[in-house]
Amino acid sequence: MKISLKSWQKAALVAAAALLSVSCFALDGFSGNAAGKPEAVAASTVPAAASKSTAALKPGEAVVHRGPDVKYTVPEGVSILMYHMIGNQSGNAAIMSEANLRIQMNYLRDHGYHPITMKELYDYVTKGAPLPEKPVCITFDDGYLDSYTVVYPLMKEYGFPWTLFLVTDDVGKPYNRMTWDQLREMANSHTVTIANHTLSHPKLHNLKTRAEKEREIVGANQALKYQLGIDNVWLAYPYGDYDDEVIDVCKKAGIKMAVTTDAGRAHVGSYPFELKRAYIGNDISLARFSERLSKDNYSTV
Ligand SMILES: [Zn+2]
């Protein structure tokens, strides 16, 4: 949740953001019609990234393998699914069972959903780039050991690209955390995008100085580069907590897109530093899961 400003400040920022997004479109070679609306690029076109060989990829860049018959369109929205820990602990719905995760991944596969990468999501949000039909973005936060022992092999089995937002200072800690060696294996598998979830998972707006915010955001990017060779440009705000200074620090650190924990979906033209996500846990039935894949105003838990 963003720490709000007075309404006049907000209005000025919205205007500035609108200007910024227009200039971003121009810089990125956005091709739209006179009304500034993205034009649907011809369906059935497979973007180069979808068939790129793993040899040319950088560590931590997920590659997607899709059939030539997959149609590409510009959808009205994309759900970014937000998962955390996988396990069998009762009393915390956010800790999801492996059985439930498998049921949901079966649902995606059997209903023709196509999980997409962060890069595909970014191109869609900022340039109106086409996506495979029925797109969905799968994200896991924090970097628990089960992201390596359960999620990583399971997503490989389904052939689904996914994203891990990693708290870098927690790597190697004894309780339920993975090691840099395990992360290196994942980064070099090109099945998962590994991204920034700060050094130590603070509420970023609570940090007293800009320098502390920089340390959390820049430091995590440096760890990803030093340990895994990743030139990271994606971030998830811990607790979904951020303010305007945090966004500014992200931009200066080279972050191009950041996700929150606010409920909703991403669209063409969504501000890339405030993307909403759909919470998924044990308390989300399959009916609610399917609603969260396709509706902006889905029912609450
Ligand atoms: Zn987190």
Short mmCIF file of C-alpha atoms and ligand atoms in Angstrom, two decimals:
data_model
loop_
_atom_site.label_atom_id
_atom_site.label_comp_id
_atom_site.label_asym_id
_atom_site.label_seq_id
_atom_site.Cartn_x
_atom_site.Cartn_y
_atom_site.Cartn_z
CA MET A 1 0.00 0.00 0.00
CA LYS A 2 1.29 3.39 -0.94
CA ILE A 3 1.57 6.07 1.69
CA SER A 4 -0.82 8.67 0.39
CA LEU A 5 -0.24 12.33 -0.30
CA LYS A 6 -2.51 15.36 -0.10
CA SER A 7 -4.87 15.45 -3.07
CA TRP A 8 -3.12 18.38 -4.82
CA GLN A 9 0.22 16.59 -4.54
CA LYS A 10 -1.36 13.45 -5.91
CA ALA A 11 -2.89 15.35 -8.87
CA ALA A 12 0.48 16.88 -9.73
CA LEU A 13 2.12 13.48 -9.57
CA VAL A 14 -0.53 11.84 -11.72
CA ALA A 15 0.03 14.56 -14.33
CA ALA A 16 3.78 14.08 -14.13
CA ALA A 17 3.39 10.30 -14.38
CA ALA A 18 1.18 10.72 -17.45
CA LEU A 19 3.84 12.88 -19.08
CA LEU A 20 6.52 10.40 -18.11
CA SER A 21 4.63 7.42 -19.52
CA VAL A 22 4.09 9.29 -22.80
CA SER A 23 7.82 9.99 -23.06
CA CYS A 24 8.60 6.36 -22.13
CA PHE A 25 6.42 5.19 -24.98
CA ALA A 26 8.26 7.52 -27.35
CA LEU A 27 11.67 6.36 -26.09
CA ASP A 28 10.75 2.72 -26.43
CA GLY A 29 9.63 3.18 -30.03
CA PHE A 30 5.96 2.70 -29.15
CA SER A 31 3.84 2.44 -32.26
CA GLY A 32 0.28 3.54 -31.67
CA ASN A 33 -2.45 5.19 -33.66
CA ALA A 34 -3.23 8.91 -33.63
CA ALA A 35 -5.31 8.56 -30.46
CA GLY A 36 -2.32 7.09 -28.66
CA LYS A 37 -4.07 3.76 -28.36
CA PRO A 38 -1.92 0.69 -28.86
CA GLU A 39 -2.66 -1.07 -32.11
CA ALA A 40 -3.20 -4.80 -31.94
CA VAL A 41 -0.20 -6.34 -33.65
CA ALA A 42 -1.08 -9.18 -35.98
CA ALA A 43 -2.25 -12.25 -34.12
CA SER A 44 -0.27 -15.50 -34.40
CA THR A 45 3.04 -13.61 -34.36
CA VAL A 46 5.52 -15.25 -32.03
CA PRO A 47 7.85 -12.59 -30.57
CA ALA A 48 11.56 -13.33 -30.96
CA ALA A 49 11.93 -13.82 -27.19
CA ALA A 50 9.62 -16.83 -27.29
CA SER A 51 11.96 -18.83 -29.47
CA LYS A 52 15.32 -17.46 -28.30
CA SER A 53 18.01 -20.07 -27.67
CA THR A 54 19.24 -20.40 -24.09
CA ALA A 55 22.84 -19.86 -25.26
CA ALA A 56 22.18 -16.14 -25.84
CA LEU A 57 20.42 -15.61 -22.51
CA LYS A 58 21.77 -13.90 -19.43
CA PRO A 59 21.54 -15.66 -16.04
CA GLY A 60 18.11 -15.35 -14.48
CA GLU A 61 16.37 -14.69 -17.78
CA ALA A 62 13.48 -17.12 -18.24
CA VAL A 63 12.89 -18.50 -21.71
CA VAL A 64 9.45 -19.67 -22.80
CA HIS A 65 8.70 -22.60 -25.03
CA ARG A 66 5.38 -22.19 -26.81
CA GLY A 67 3.96 -24.00 -29.80
CA PRO A 68 3.71 -22.23 -33.20
CA ASP A 69 -0.10 -22.41 -33.00
CA VAL A 70 -0.30 -20.12 -29.93
CA LYS A 71 -2.11 -16.91 -30.88
CA TYR A 72 -0.84 -13.53 -29.71
CA THR A 73 -3.21 -10.64 -29.00
CA VAL A 74 -3.26 -7.53 -26.79
CA PRO A 75 -5.52 -8.63 -23.89
CA GLU A 76 -7.59 -6.22 -21.79
CA GLY A 77 -5.69 -7.19 -18.65
CA VAL A 78 -3.22 -9.61 -17.08
CA SER A 79 -3.40 -11.12 -13.60
CA ILE A 80 -0.11 -11.22 -11.69
CA LEU A 81 -0.55 -14.09 -9.22
CA MET A 82 1.18 -13.58 -5.85
CA TYR A 83 2.30 -16.68 -3.97
CA HIS A 84 4.52 -17.01 -0.89
CA MET A 85 5.46 -20.18 1.01
CA ILE A 86 4.45 -23.69 -0.07
CA GLY A 87 3.93 -26.18 2.76
CA ASN A 88 1.50 -27.88 5.07
CA GLN A 89 1.33 -25.46 7.99
CA SER A 90 -2.17 -24.87 9.32
CA GLY A 91 -3.41 -21.53 10.59
CA ASN A 92 -1.83 -19.41 7.85
CA ALA A 93 -3.74 -19.41 4.57
CA ALA A 94 -0.86 -17.66 2.77
CA ILE A 95 1.19 -20.86 3.19
CA MET A 96 -0.22 -22.97 0.39
CA SER A 97 -0.13 -26.73 0.12
CA GLU A 98 1.73 -28.33 -2.76
CA ALA A 99 -1.46 -30.23 -3.62
CA ASN A 100 -3.37 -26.97 -4.01
CA LEU A 101 -0.61 -25.42 -6.11
CA ARG A 102 -0.72 -28.43 -8.40
CA ILE A 103 -4.52 -28.19 -8.71
CA GLN A 104 -4.15 -24.52 -9.75
CA MET A 105 -1.37 -25.22 -12.26
CA ASN A 106 -3.50 -28.04 -13.72
CA TYR A 107 -6.32 -25.52 -14.05
CA LEU A 108 -4.06 -23.09 -15.96
CA ARG A 109 -2.82 -25.83 -18.28
CA ASP A 110 -6.24 -27.41 -18.88
CA HIS A 111 -7.91 -24.04 -19.56
CA GLY A 112 -5.31 -22.85 -22.07
CA TYR A 113 -3.54 -20.22 -19.93
CA HIS A 114 -0.05 -19.10 -20.91
CA PRO A 115 2.23 -17.94 -18.09
CA ILE A 116 4.42 -15.02 -19.20
CA THR A 117 7.77 -13.56 -18.14
CA MET A 118 8.46 -10.18 -16.47
CA LYS A 119 9.89 -8.91 -19.77
CA GLU A 120 6.71 -9.86 -21.63
CA LEU A 121 4.62 -8.19 -18.91
CA TYR A 122 6.77 -5.03 -19.13
CA ASP A 123 6.43 -4.82 -22.92
CA TYR A 124 2.67 -5.30 -22.61
CA VAL A 125 2.22 -2.65 -19.90
CA THR A 126 4.53 -0.02 -21.41
CA LYS A 127 4.19 -0.63 -25.16
CA GLY A 128 0.97 -2.54 -25.65
CA ALA A 129 2.94 -5.53 -26.95
CA PRO A 130 0.91 -8.65 -27.79
CA LEU A 131 0.86 -11.59 -25.38
CA PRO A 132 -0.05 -15.25 -25.84
CA GLU A 133 -3.78 -15.84 -25.46
CA LYS A 134 -5.00 -16.16 -21.86
CA PRO A 135 -1.82 -14.75 -20.31
CA VAL A 136 -1.03 -14.93 -16.59
CA CYS A 137 2.06 -13.94 -14.63
CA ILE A 138 3.18 -16.23 -11.77
CA THR A 139 5.23 -14.69 -8.92
CA PHE A 140 6.60 -16.06 -5.63
CA ASP A 141 7.87 -13.73 -2.91
CA ASP A 142 10.71 -13.94 -0.36
CA GLY A 143 12.85 -16.94 -1.42
CA TYR A 144 11.82 -19.81 0.85
CA LEU A 145 13.54 -23.18 0.48
CA ASP A 146 10.31 -24.61 -0.96
CA SER A 147 10.67 -22.24 -3.95
CA TYR A 148 13.67 -24.44 -4.83
CA THR A 149 12.49 -27.88 -3.64
CA VAL A 150 8.83 -27.66 -4.73
CA VAL A 151 8.07 -24.72 -7.06
CA TYR A 152 11.17 -24.91 -9.28
CA PRO A 153 10.72 -28.60 -10.32
CA LEU A 154 6.94 -28.24 -10.51
CA MET A 155 7.06 -25.24 -12.87
CA LYS A 156 9.66 -27.05 -15.00
CA GLU A 157 7.28 -30.00 -15.24
CA TYR A 158 4.49 -27.74 -16.51
CA GLY A 159 6.85 -25.67 -18.68
CA PHE A 160 5.65 -22.47 -16.97
CA PRO A 161 7.99 -19.47 -16.64
CA TRP A 162 7.70 -17.80 -13.23
CA THR A 163 9.34 -15.06 -11.15
CA LEU A 164 10.99 -15.23 -7.73
CA PHE A 165 11.30 -12.00 -5.72
CA LEU A 166 14.26 -12.66 -3.43
CA VAL A 167 15.20 -11.16 -0.04
CA THR A 168 18.95 -11.33 -0.63
CA ASP A 169 20.19 -11.06 3.00
CA ASP A 170 18.07 -14.10 3.93
CA VAL A 171 19.89 -16.41 1.51
CA GLY A 172 21.76 -19.13 3.41
CA LYS A 173 19.91 -18.55 6.70
CA PRO A 174 19.22 -21.83 8.51
CA TYR A 175 15.43 -21.84 8.68
CA ASN A 176 13.67 -22.66 5.42
CA ARG A 177 15.89 -20.55 3.15
CA MET A 178 17.77 -21.53 0.03
CA THR A 179 21.48 -21.19 -0.68
CA TRP A 180 23.25 -19.17 -3.38
CA ASP A 181 24.26 -22.48 -5.03
CA GLN A 182 20.60 -23.46 -5.33
CA LEU A 183 19.76 -20.00 -6.67
CA ARG A 184 22.65 -20.23 -9.16
CA GLU A 185 21.23 -23.48 -10.48
CA MET A 186 17.82 -21.84 -10.86
CA ALA A 187 19.24 -18.71 -12.51
CA ASN A 188 21.12 -20.80 -15.07
CA SER A 189 18.10 -23.01 -15.81
CA HIS A 190 16.38 -20.14 -17.68
CA THR A 191 13.03 -21.29 -16.29
CA VAL A 192 12.69 -18.57 -13.65
CA THR A 193 13.34 -14.84 -13.42
CA ILE A 194 15.04 -13.97 -10.12
CA ALA A 195 14.38 -10.39 -8.99
CA ASN A 196 14.68 -7.85 -6.15
CA HIS A 197 12.65 -8.04 -2.91
CA THR A 198 15.20 -5.87 -1.03
CA LEU A 199 18.08 -6.80 1.27
CA SER A 200 16.16 -7.37 4.50
CA HIS A 201 12.40 -7.02 3.79
CA PRO A 202 11.64 -3.75 5.64
CA LYS A 203 8.58 -1.54 5.26
CA LEU A 204 10.41 0.79 2.90
CA HIS A 205 8.45 3.97 3.68
CA ASN A 206 9.31 3.54 7.40
CA LEU A 207 13.03 3.86 6.73
CA LYS A 208 14.12 7.26 8.00
CA THR A 209 16.53 8.32 5.29
CA ARG A 210 16.78 8.03 1.52
CA ALA A 211 20.20 6.39 2.04
CA GLU A 212 18.56 3.51 3.93
CA LYS A 213 16.06 3.01 1.09
CA GLU A 214 18.92 3.06 -1.42
CA ARG A 215 20.87 0.52 0.63
CA GLU A 216 17.91 -1.92 0.62
CA ILE A 217 17.16 -1.58 -3.10
CA VAL A 218 20.61 -1.01 -4.63
CA GLY A 219 22.20 -3.54 -2.23
CA ALA A 220 19.83 -6.33 -3.29
CA ASN A 221 20.51 -5.58 -6.97
CA GLN A 222 24.27 -5.72 -6.27
CA ALA A 223 23.87 -9.10 -4.52
CA LEU A 224 21.93 -10.48 -7.50
CA LYS A 225 24.70 -9.27 -9.82
CA TYR A 226 27.62 -10.43 -7.64
CA GLN A 227 26.20 -13.85 -6.70
CA LEU A 228 24.22 -14.76 -9.80
CA GLY A 229 25.40 -12.44 -12.60
CA ILE A 230 21.90 -10.99 -12.95
CA ASP A 231 21.37 -7.44 -14.27
CA ASN A 232 18.05 -7.10 -12.47
CA VAL A 233 15.38 -4.54 -13.39
CA TRP A 234 12.29 -5.88 -11.51
CA LEU A 235 11.21 -5.43 -7.86
CA ALA A 236 8.43 -6.36 -5.42
CA TYR A 237 7.89 -3.96 -2.48
CA PRO A 238 7.99 -5.90 0.86
CA TYR A 239 4.47 -5.82 2.39
CA GLY A 240 3.49 -3.86 -0.74
CA ASP A 241 4.74 -0.79 1.15
CA TYR A 242 6.27 2.15 -0.75
CA ASP A 243 6.15 5.90 -1.23
CA ASP A 244 7.24 8.35 -3.92
CA GLU A 245 10.82 8.46 -2.66
CA VAL A 246 10.99 4.64 -2.87
CA ILE A 247 9.81 4.78 -6.51
CA ASP A 248 12.46 7.43 -7.24
CA VAL A 249 15.18 5.30 -5.63
CA CYS A 250 14.02 2.32 -7.73
CA LYS A 251 14.24 4.34 -10.94
CA LYS A 252 17.74 5.61 -10.12
CA ALA A 253 18.78 2.00 -9.31
CA GLY A 254 17.75 0.90 -12.81
CA ILE A 255 14.51 -0.81 -11.78
CA LYS A 256 12.02 -0.63 -14.69
CA MET A 257 8.94 -2.19 -13.10
CA ALA A 258 7.72 -2.93 -9.55
CA VAL A 259 4.78 -4.88 -8.17
CA THR A 260 2.67 -4.13 -5.08
CA THR A 261 0.30 -6.24 -2.99
CA ASP A 262 -2.74 -4.11 -3.90
CA ALA A 263 -5.54 -6.20 -5.40
CA GLY A 264 -6.20 -6.00 -9.12
CA ARG A 265 -4.66 -6.65 -12.55
CA ALA A 266 -2.16 -5.02 -14.93
CA HIS A 267 -3.22 -3.26 -18.12
CA VAL A 268 -1.66 -1.49 -21.09
CA GLY A 269 -0.73 1.94 -19.68
CA SER A 270 -0.65 0.86 -16.02
CA TYR A 271 2.05 2.80 -14.16
CA PRO A 272 4.89 0.23 -14.15
CA PHE A 273 5.93 1.07 -10.56
CA GLU A 274 2.49 0.37 -9.07
CA LEU A 275 1.37 -2.90 -10.64
CA LYS A 276 -1.37 -4.67 -8.71
CA ARG A 277 -1.28 -8.39 -7.95
CA ALA A 278 -3.82 -11.09 -7.14
CA TYR A 279 -3.21 -12.78 -3.78
CA ILE A 280 -3.38 -16.59 -3.94
CA GLY A 281 -3.44 -18.82 -0.85
CA ASN A 282 -5.13 -21.91 0.57
CA ASP A 283 -8.26 -19.82 1.21
CA ILE A 284 -8.73 -19.22 -2.54
CA SER A 285 -11.06 -21.87 -3.95
CA LEU A 286 -10.78 -22.91 -7.58
CA ALA A 287 -13.85 -20.78 -8.37
CA ARG A 288 -12.17 -17.75 -6.80
CA PHE A 289 -8.88 -18.62 -8.51
CA SER A 290 -10.60 -18.59 -11.90
CA GLU A 291 -12.28 -15.26 -11.05
CA ARG A 292 -8.88 -13.74 -10.15
CA LEU A 293 -7.50 -14.80 -13.53
CA SER A 294 -10.02 -12.78 -15.49
CA LYS A 295 -11.68 -10.04 -13.42
CA ASP A 296 -10.37 -6.73 -12.07
CA ASN A 297 -12.89 -6.48 -9.27
CA TYR A 298 -12.85 -10.04 -8.00
CA SER A 299 -14.55 -10.99 -4.75
CA THR A 300 -12.50 -10.71 -1.58
CA VAL A 301 -11.58 -13.73 0.56
ZN ZN B 1 7.82 -10.48 1.07
#
